[in-house]
Amino acid sequence: MAQLWGGRFTKETDQLVYNFNASISFDKKFFEEDIEGSIAHVVMLEKQGILTEEEKNIIVKGLTGIRHDVQEGSLTITEEYEDIHSFVEANLIKRIGEAGKKLHTGRSRNDQVALDMKLYTRAEVLHIAEEVYELLTTLHTIMDNNLDTYMPGFTHLQKAQPITLAHHMGAYFEMFRRDSLRLKDIYARMNYCPLGSGALAGTTYPLDRNYTASLMGFEGPTLNSMDSVSDRDYVIELLSALSTIMMHLSRFCEEIIIWNSNEYHFVEIDDAYSTGSSIMPQKKNPDIAELIRGKTGRVYGSLVSILTVMKGIPLAYNKDMQEDKELTFDAIDTVKGCLALFNGMLKTMKFHRESMAVSAMNGFTNATDAADYLVGKGVAFRDAHEIVGRLVLYCIDKDTCIDALSIGELKEISPVFEDDVYDAISLKTCVEKRLTIGAPGKDAMEKVLDSNREFLSKRWMDE
Ligand code: ARG
């Protein structure tokens, strides 16, 4: 047990209590952020005349030495320390002696951990945004190549109207674009530095909080020391954004699983992204898509957990907040893994264009267009709807589709039908006439592709 306190205690901590309280097994994850924050703090202390230049130099050298030794493996982060902050400080004192005891001047573990967590999550926001960007690039390429790939669009998982693969992928492009922008917003809102807030009420040392904030690339310091040490809104916002990303991935996975089924045969997942069965030799299973769908639950779980942890905490810091870490780290790692795997699976997936087109031609996906055709000939829409309904019933009885009926059969149901009906309800016309902004017609889609291209060319993560 290596602890940062003890002066006021007359007994050793119970071992079970110590274990229960300790966080090093997981907060070692932000070891580098802890060092970075400590260096910024010490540099500022010297600038403010609180430490001498010599003390600062010795401490910074000690901290960079510890970082180096841990990175290259000659120093191990062990669980004899309560948390990563204790590990660093104890090792610093071991290494440089007296000067090391001055590192914590004007600082509390409360503002220290708030800073470490923020530095860690802030960097991860960019990593996740990078992966979302990669996925958007893949989607854009598929869209660009499939403006004429016809497929059925569904509502209630029933064939509804024909669309294109580009249009379908475009829906996901919108979702992941919003995810990207959500991460951008979160980044901007979280980018204020809590260091210098002390335990809760600031400190009596003349710290320059603007300076430490700028050293670490923050917009500025946070403005209320009690809020600073007990704010985890940015974690909640991030986990909410991650949950939304998972929800989008999960919906997409669900579709891929359906499309990859023997019945649909719209896509084939690459062998590298499929798995087999131990008993059924013919099987090629979409396990990756299923696992991503399944992992959505644990990311949602992390959001609900942190919301619940935070809901009863009086100001300011309380130990409950230590619970923010494992679930945040797990959610971040899960989402990054899922995004990378999903992108790989999507990139290598084969689209069976023929099956998609055949499917779009069946199932009366042109029924709306047949009704619209009658409207064009002067029939009121409600009557046209009724006529085409009867037409569909007739086709179901004959096991055929509207386009396959003779003009005689069509006229029998409504004399308004003429020869031009076949062109008006062809798959191509059904798609290409849909030209409102956001619709699947090629001209409309090309405008969307232009705007998507523009979005992809301006990477907010690089600004
Ligand atoms: N491990 C603690 C956490 O994650 C660090 C802060 C400890 N502060 C305290 N007052 N006990 O929240």
Coordinates of C-alpha atoms and ligand atoms in Angstrom, one line a residue:
M1 CA 0.0 0.0 0.0
A2 CA 1.6 3.2 -1.1
Q3 CA -0.6 6.2 -0.2
L4 CA -0.4 9.9 -0.5
W5 CA -1.9 10.5 2.9
G6 CA -1.5 9.1 6.4
G7 CA -0.5 12.0 8.7
R8 CA -3.8 12.1 10.4
F9 CA -4.4 8.3 10.6
T10 CA -3.5 6.0 13.5
K11 CA -4.2 2.7 11.7
E12 CA -3.4 1.1 8.4
T13 CA -6.2 0.9 5.9
D14 CA -7.9 -2.4 5.8
Q15 CA -6.7 -4.3 2.8
L16 CA -10.2 -4.9 1.4
V17 CA -10.9 -1.2 1.8
Y18 CA -7.7 -0.4 0.0
N19 CA -8.5 -2.7 -2.9
F20 CA -12.0 -1.4 -3.1
N21 CA -10.9 2.2 -3.2
A22 CA -8.0 1.8 -5.6
S23 CA -8.2 2.8 -9.2
I24 CA -4.8 2.1 -10.6
S25 CA -5.9 -1.0 -12.5
F26 CA -7.8 1.2 -14.8
D27 CA -6.6 4.8 -14.4
K28 CA -3.2 3.8 -15.6
K29 CA -4.7 4.2 -19.0
F30 CA -4.2 8.0 -18.7
F31 CA -0.6 7.7 -17.4
E32 CA 0.7 9.9 -20.2
E33 CA -2.0 12.5 -19.7
D34 CA -1.1 12.6 -16.0
I35 CA 2.5 13.3 -16.8
E36 CA 1.5 16.0 -19.4
G37 CA -0.7 17.7 -16.9
S38 CA 2.0 17.6 -14.2
I39 CA 4.6 19.1 -16.5
A40 CA 2.3 22.0 -17.5
H41 CA 1.5 22.6 -13.8
V42 CA 5.2 22.7 -12.9
V43 CA 6.1 24.9 -15.8
M44 CA 3.4 27.3 -14.6
L45 CA 4.5 27.2 -11.0
E46 CA 8.0 28.3 -12.0
K47 CA 6.7 31.1 -14.2
Q48 CA 4.7 32.4 -11.2
G49 CA 7.7 32.3 -9.0
I50 CA 6.3 29.4 -6.8
L51 CA 9.1 27.1 -7.8
T52 CA 12.6 28.0 -8.8
E53 CA 13.9 27.3 -12.2
E54 CA 16.2 24.6 -10.9
E55 CA 13.3 22.9 -9.1
K56 CA 11.2 23.0 -12.3
N57 CA 14.0 21.6 -14.4
I58 CA 14.6 18.7 -12.0
I59 CA 10.9 17.9 -11.7
V60 CA 10.3 18.1 -15.5
K61 CA 13.3 15.9 -16.1
G62 CA 12.1 13.4 -13.5
L63 CA 8.6 13.3 -15.1
T64 CA 9.9 12.8 -18.6
G65 CA 12.2 10.1 -17.3
I66 CA 9.3 8.3 -15.7
R67 CA 7.3 8.5 -18.9
H68 CA 10.3 7.3 -20.9
D69 CA 10.9 4.3 -18.6
V70 CA 7.3 3.2 -18.6
Q71 CA 7.0 3.5 -22.3
E72 CA 10.1 1.4 -22.9
G73 CA 9.3 -1.1 -20.2
S74 CA 12.0 -0.6 -17.6
L75 CA 9.4 0.8 -15.1
T76 CA 6.1 -1.0 -14.6
I77 CA 2.9 0.5 -13.3
T78 CA 2.1 -1.8 -10.4
E79 CA -0.9 -2.1 -8.2
E80 CA 1.0 -1.2 -5.0
Y81 CA -0.1 2.3 -5.7
E82 CA -3.7 3.5 -5.2
D83 CA -4.0 5.4 -8.4
I84 CA -1.9 6.6 -11.3
H85 CA -1.4 10.0 -9.6
S86 CA 0.2 8.3 -6.6
F87 CA 2.3 6.1 -8.8
V88 CA 3.8 9.1 -10.6
E89 CA 4.3 11.2 -7.5
A90 CA 5.9 8.4 -5.5
N91 CA 8.2 7.5 -8.4
L92 CA 9.1 11.1 -8.9
I93 CA 10.1 11.5 -5.2
K94 CA 12.0 8.2 -5.4
R95 CA 13.9 9.4 -8.4
I96 CA 14.7 13.1 -7.6
G97 CA 14.2 13.4 -3.9
E98 CA 13.0 16.6 -2.1
A99 CA 12.1 18.5 -5.2
G100 CA 9.6 15.8 -6.1
K101 CA 7.6 16.7 -3.0
K102 CA 6.8 20.1 -4.5
L103 CA 5.0 18.8 -7.6
H104 CA 1.6 18.8 -5.9
T105 CA 1.8 22.5 -4.8
G106 CA -1.4 24.3 -5.5
R107 CA -3.1 21.1 -6.9
S108 CA -5.5 18.4 -5.7
R109 CA -6.1 15.0 -7.1
N110 CA -9.6 16.3 -7.8
D111 CA -8.5 18.8 -10.4
Q112 CA -5.8 16.5 -11.5
V113 CA -8.1 13.6 -12.3
A114 CA -10.6 16.0 -13.9
L115 CA -7.8 17.2 -16.2
D116 CA -6.5 13.7 -17.0
M117 CA -9.9 12.4 -17.9
K118 CA -10.5 15.4 -20.1
L119 CA -7.2 15.2 -21.8
Y120 CA -7.8 11.5 -22.5
T121 CA -11.3 11.8 -23.7
R122 CA -10.5 14.9 -25.8
A123 CA -7.9 12.9 -27.7
E124 CA -10.2 10.0 -28.1
V125 CA -12.9 12.2 -29.6
L126 CA -10.5 13.0 -32.4
H127 CA -9.6 9.3 -32.9
I128 CA -13.3 8.3 -33.1
A129 CA -14.0 11.2 -35.4
E130 CA -11.2 9.9 -37.6
E131 CA -12.8 6.5 -37.8
V132 CA -16.2 8.0 -38.5
Y133 CA -14.6 9.9 -41.3
E134 CA -13.1 6.7 -42.8
L135 CA -16.5 5.2 -42.8
L136 CA -18.0 8.2 -44.5
T137 CA -15.3 7.9 -47.2
T138 CA -16.3 4.3 -47.8
L139 CA -19.9 5.2 -48.0
H140 CA -19.2 8.0 -50.4
T141 CA -17.3 5.6 -52.7
I142 CA -20.1 3.1 -52.7
M143 CA -22.6 5.9 -53.4
D144 CA -20.6 7.2 -56.3
N145 CA -20.4 3.8 -57.9
N146 CA -24.1 2.9 -57.5
L147 CA -26.2 5.7 -58.7
D148 CA -28.0 3.3 -61.1
T149 CA -28.0 0.2 -58.8
Y150 CA -31.7 -0.3 -58.3
M151 CA -33.1 -2.0 -55.2
P152 CA -36.3 -2.0 -53.3
G153 CA -36.8 0.5 -50.5
F154 CA -38.7 -0.8 -47.6
T155 CA -41.2 0.4 -45.0
H156 CA -42.2 -2.1 -42.3
L157 CA -39.7 -4.4 -44.0
Q158 CA -42.2 -4.7 -46.8
K159 CA -41.2 -3.6 -50.3
A160 CA -42.4 0.0 -50.8
Q161 CA -40.8 1.9 -53.7
P162 CA -37.7 1.4 -55.7
I163 CA -34.6 3.3 -54.8
T164 CA -30.9 2.9 -55.5
L165 CA -28.1 1.5 -53.5
A166 CA -26.5 5.0 -53.6
H167 CA -29.6 6.4 -52.0
H168 CA -29.7 3.7 -49.3
M169 CA -26.1 4.3 -48.5
G170 CA -26.8 8.0 -48.5
A171 CA -29.1 7.6 -45.6
Y172 CA -26.2 6.2 -43.5
F173 CA -24.0 8.9 -44.8
E174 CA -26.3 11.4 -43.2
M175 CA -26.4 9.5 -39.9
F176 CA -22.6 9.3 -39.6
R177 CA -22.2 12.9 -40.8
R178 CA -24.4 14.0 -37.9
D179 CA -22.3 11.7 -35.6
S180 CA -19.2 13.5 -36.8
L181 CA -20.6 16.9 -36.2
R182 CA -21.9 15.8 -32.7
L183 CA -18.3 14.9 -31.9
K184 CA -17.1 18.3 -33.1
D185 CA -19.6 20.1 -30.9
I186 CA -18.6 18.0 -27.9
Y187 CA -15.0 18.7 -28.5
A188 CA -15.6 22.4 -28.6
R189 CA -17.7 22.4 -25.4
M190 CA -15.4 20.2 -23.4
N191 CA -12.2 22.1 -24.4
Y192 CA -11.8 24.1 -21.1
C193 CA -9.1 23.3 -18.6
P194 CA -10.1 22.4 -15.0
L195 CA -6.5 22.4 -13.7
G196 CA -6.0 25.0 -10.9
S197 CA -9.4 24.4 -9.4
G198 CA -7.8 22.7 -6.5
A199 CA -9.9 20.4 -4.3
L200 CA -13.0 22.5 -4.9
A201 CA -12.3 26.1 -4.0
G202 CA -9.3 27.1 -6.1
T203 CA -6.1 27.8 -4.3
T204 CA -4.3 30.6 -2.5
Y205 CA -1.2 30.3 -4.7
P206 CA -1.1 32.8 -7.6
L207 CA -1.6 30.2 -10.3
D208 CA -1.9 31.3 -13.9
R209 CA -4.8 29.1 -15.2
N210 CA -4.9 30.8 -18.6
Y211 CA -1.3 29.8 -19.1
T212 CA -1.7 26.1 -18.1
A213 CA -4.8 25.9 -20.3
S214 CA -3.0 27.3 -23.3
L215 CA 0.0 25.0 -22.7
M216 CA -2.3 22.0 -23.1
G217 CA -4.2 23.4 -26.1
F218 CA -7.4 24.3 -24.2
E219 CA -9.6 27.3 -25.2
G220 CA -9.2 28.6 -21.7
P221 CA -9.7 27.7 -18.0
T222 CA -13.1 26.5 -16.7
L223 CA -14.8 29.3 -14.7
N224 CA -16.1 27.7 -11.5
S225 CA -13.8 25.6 -9.4
M226 CA -16.6 23.5 -7.8
D227 CA -18.1 22.7 -11.2
S228 CA -14.6 22.0 -12.6
V229 CA -13.8 19.1 -10.2
S230 CA -17.3 17.6 -10.4
D231 CA -18.3 18.1 -14.0
R232 CA -18.6 14.9 -16.0
D233 CA -21.1 16.4 -18.5
Y234 CA -18.6 15.9 -21.3
V235 CA -18.4 12.2 -20.5
I236 CA -22.2 12.0 -20.6
E237 CA -22.3 13.9 -23.9
L238 CA -19.5 11.7 -25.4
L239 CA -21.2 8.5 -24.3
S240 CA -24.5 9.7 -25.7
A241 CA -22.8 10.4 -29.0
L242 CA -21.1 7.0 -28.9
S243 CA -24.5 5.3 -28.1
T244 CA -25.9 7.1 -31.2
I245 CA -23.0 5.9 -33.3
M246 CA -23.6 2.3 -32.1
M247 CA -27.3 2.6 -32.8
H248 CA -26.5 3.6 -36.4
L249 CA -24.0 0.8 -36.8
S250 CA -26.4 -1.6 -35.3
R251 CA -29.2 -0.7 -37.7
F252 CA -26.8 -1.0 -40.6
C253 CA -25.6 -4.4 -39.3
E254 CA -29.2 -5.5 -39.0
E255 CA -29.7 -4.7 -42.7
I256 CA -26.5 -6.3 -43.8
I257 CA -27.5 -9.5 -41.9
I258 CA -30.9 -9.5 -43.7
W259 CA -29.3 -8.7 -47.1
N260 CA -26.7 -11.4 -46.6
S261 CA -29.4 -14.0 -45.8
N262 CA -30.0 -16.8 -48.4
E263 CA -33.5 -15.4 -49.0
Y264 CA -32.4 -11.9 -49.9
H265 CA -29.0 -12.5 -51.4
F266 CA -28.4 -8.7 -51.9
V267 CA -24.9 -8.8 -50.6
E268 CA -22.1 -11.2 -49.7
I269 CA -19.9 -10.5 -46.8
D270 CA -16.2 -11.2 -47.6
D271 CA -14.7 -14.4 -46.4
A272 CA -12.3 -12.4 -44.3
Y273 CA -15.2 -10.9 -42.4
S274 CA -17.4 -14.1 -42.1
T275 CA -17.3 -17.1 -39.8
G276 CA -18.2 -20.8 -40.3
S277 CA -20.0 -23.4 -38.3
S278 CA -18.4 -26.2 -36.4
I279 CA -21.1 -28.6 -37.6
M280 CA -22.8 -27.2 -40.7
P281 CA -20.2 -27.1 -43.5
Q282 CA -22.3 -24.9 -45.8
K283 CA -22.5 -22.1 -43.3
K284 CA -21.0 -18.6 -43.7
N285 CA -22.2 -16.5 -40.9
P286 CA -22.3 -12.7 -40.4
D287 CA -20.9 -12.9 -36.9
I288 CA -19.1 -9.5 -37.1
A289 CA -22.3 -7.7 -37.9
E290 CA -24.1 -9.6 -35.2
L291 CA -21.4 -8.8 -32.6
I292 CA -21.5 -5.1 -33.4
R293 CA -25.2 -5.2 -33.1
G294 CA -24.8 -6.9 -29.7
K295 CA -22.1 -4.6 -28.4
T296 CA -24.5 -1.7 -28.8
G297 CA -26.0 -2.8 -25.5
R298 CA -22.8 -2.3 -23.5
V299 CA -22.3 1.2 -24.9
Y300 CA -25.9 2.2 -24.0
G301 CA -25.2 0.6 -20.6
S302 CA -22.2 2.9 -20.0
L303 CA -24.4 5.9 -20.8
V304 CA -27.1 4.9 -18.4
S305 CA -24.5 4.0 -15.7
I306 CA -22.8 7.4 -15.8
L307 CA -26.1 9.2 -15.8
T308 CA -27.1 7.2 -12.7
V309 CA -23.8 7.7 -11.0
M310 CA -24.0 11.5 -11.4
K311 CA -27.6 12.0 -10.5
G312 CA -27.3 12.1 -6.7
I313 CA -23.9 13.6 -6.3
P314 CA -23.8 16.8 -4.2
L315 CA -21.2 19.4 -5.1
A316 CA -18.3 19.0 -5.4
Y317 CA -16.0 16.0 -5.9
N318 CA -17.3 12.7 -4.5
K319 CA -15.6 9.3 -4.9
D320 CA -18.6 8.0 -6.9
M321 CA -17.1 9.8 -9.8
Q322 CA -14.2 7.4 -10.0
E323 CA -16.8 5.1 -11.6
D324 CA -16.7 7.2 -14.7
K325 CA -13.5 5.6 -16.0
E326 CA -13.9 1.9 -16.7
L327 CA -17.2 2.4 -18.5
T328 CA -15.9 5.3 -20.5
F329 CA -12.8 3.5 -21.5
D330 CA -14.8 0.4 -22.4
A331 CA -17.2 2.4 -24.5
I332 CA -14.5 4.2 -26.4
D333 CA -12.6 1.0 -27.1
T334 CA -15.8 -0.8 -28.1
V335 CA -16.8 2.0 -30.5
K336 CA -13.4 2.3 -32.1
G337 CA -13.2 -1.4 -32.6
C338 CA -16.7 -1.6 -34.0
L339 CA -16.1 1.3 -36.4
A340 CA -12.9 -0.2 -37.7
L341 CA -14.4 -3.6 -38.2
F342 CA -17.6 -2.4 -39.8
N343 CA -15.7 -0.2 -42.2
G344 CA -13.5 -3.1 -43.2
M345 CA -16.6 -5.4 -43.7
L346 CA -18.4 -2.7 -45.7
K347 CA -15.4 -2.0 -47.9
T348 CA -15.0 -5.6 -48.9
M349 CA -18.7 -6.5 -49.2
K350 CA -19.9 -7.6 -52.6
F351 CA -23.3 -6.2 -53.8
H352 CA -25.4 -8.5 -55.9
R353 CA -26.8 -5.9 -58.2
E354 CA -28.9 -8.3 -60.2
S355 CA -30.6 -9.7 -57.2
M356 CA -31.4 -6.3 -56.0
A357 CA -32.9 -5.2 -59.3
V358 CA -35.0 -8.4 -59.6
S359 CA -36.2 -7.8 -56.1
A360 CA -37.1 -4.2 -56.9
M361 CA -39.1 -5.3 -59.9
N362 CA -41.2 -7.7 -57.8
G363 CA -43.4 -6.8 -54.9
F364 CA -45.3 -4.0 -56.6
T365 CA -42.8 -1.3 -55.8
N366 CA -44.2 0.6 -58.8
A367 CA -47.8 0.6 -57.5
T368 CA -47.5 4.2 -56.3
D369 CA -46.2 5.2 -59.8
A370 CA -49.0 3.4 -61.4
A371 CA -51.4 5.4 -59.3
D372 CA -49.5 8.6 -60.2
Y373 CA -49.8 7.7 -63.9
L374 CA -53.6 7.6 -63.6
V375 CA -53.5 10.9 -61.7
G376 CA -51.6 12.3 -64.7
K377 CA -54.4 11.2 -66.9
G378 CA -57.0 13.0 -64.8
V379 CA -58.0 10.4 -62.2
A380 CA -58.3 11.7 -58.6
F381 CA -55.5 10.2 -56.4
R382 CA -57.9 8.5 -54.1
D383 CA -59.7 6.8 -57.0
A384 CA -56.3 5.9 -58.6
H385 CA -55.2 4.3 -55.4
E386 CA -58.3 2.2 -55.4
I387 CA -57.9 1.1 -59.0
V388 CA -54.2 0.1 -58.5
G389 CA -55.2 -1.7 -55.3
R390 CA -57.6 -3.8 -57.4
L391 CA -54.8 -4.3 -60.0
V392 CA -52.4 -5.6 -57.3
L393 CA -55.0 -8.0 -56.1
Y394 CA -55.5 -9.2 -59.7
C395 CA -51.8 -9.7 -60.1
I396 CA -51.4 -11.6 -56.8
D397 CA -54.2 -13.9 -58.0
K398 CA -52.3 -14.5 -61.3
D399 CA -48.9 -14.6 -59.6
T400 CA -47.6 -11.8 -61.8
C401 CA -46.6 -8.1 -61.7
I402 CA -48.2 -5.0 -63.0
D403 CA -45.7 -4.5 -65.9
A404 CA -46.4 -8.1 -67.1
L405 CA -50.1 -7.5 -67.7
S406 CA -51.3 -6.9 -71.2
I407 CA -52.9 -3.6 -72.1
G408 CA -56.2 -5.4 -72.5
E409 CA -56.0 -6.7 -68.9
L410 CA -55.1 -3.2 -67.7
K411 CA -57.9 -1.6 -69.6
E412 CA -60.4 -4.0 -68.1
I413 CA -59.6 -2.6 -64.7
S414 CA -59.4 1.0 -65.9
P415 CA -59.9 2.2 -69.4
V416 CA -57.6 5.1 -68.6
F417 CA -54.6 2.9 -69.1
E418 CA -52.7 3.3 -72.4
D419 CA -49.5 1.9 -73.9
D420 CA -47.4 4.6 -72.3
V421 CA -48.1 3.1 -68.9
Y422 CA -45.2 0.5 -69.3
D423 CA -42.6 3.2 -69.6
A424 CA -44.2 5.2 -66.8
I425 CA -44.0 2.4 -64.3
S426 CA -40.6 0.9 -65.4
L427 CA -38.1 0.5 -62.7
K428 CA -35.8 3.1 -64.3
T429 CA -38.6 5.7 -64.6
C430 CA -39.8 5.0 -61.0
V431 CA -36.3 5.9 -59.7
E432 CA -35.3 8.6 -62.2
K433 CA -38.5 10.6 -61.9
R434 CA -37.8 11.1 -58.2
L435 CA -35.8 14.3 -58.4
T436 CA -36.8 16.3 -55.4
I437 CA -33.8 17.2 -53.1
G438 CA -32.9 14.1 -51.1
A439 CA -34.7 11.7 -53.5
P440 CA -33.0 8.8 -55.3
G441 CA -33.2 10.1 -58.9
K442 CA -29.7 10.4 -60.4
D443 CA -29.6 14.2 -60.9
A444 CA -30.8 14.7 -57.3
M445 CA -28.3 12.2 -56.0
E446 CA -25.4 13.9 -57.9
K447 CA -26.1 17.2 -56.1
V448 CA -26.0 15.3 -52.8
L449 CA -22.7 13.7 -53.7
D450 CA -21.2 17.1 -54.5
S451 CA -22.2 18.4 -51.1
N452 CA -20.9 15.2 -49.4
R453 CA -17.6 15.6 -51.3
E454 CA -17.4 19.1 -50.0
F455 CA -18.0 17.9 -46.4
L456 CA -15.3 15.3 -46.7
S457 CA -12.8 17.8 -48.0
K458 CA -13.2 20.0 -44.9
R459 CA -12.0 17.9 -42.0
W460 CA -12.9 19.6 -38.8
M461 CA -10.5 17.4 -36.9
D462 CA -7.5 19.1 -38.6
E463 CA -8.6 22.7 -37.8
Ligands
ARG1 N1 -9.1 8.0 -8.4 C1 -9.8 9.1 -8.1 C2 -10.9 9.3 -9.2 O1 -10.8 8.7 -10.1 C3 -8.9 10.3 -8.1 C4 -9.4 11.5 -7.3 C5 -9.2 11.2 -5.9 N2 -9.6 12.3 -5.1 C6 -10.1 12.1 -3.8 N3 -10.4 13.1 -3.2 N4 -10.1 10.9 -3.3 O2 -11.8 10.0 -9.0

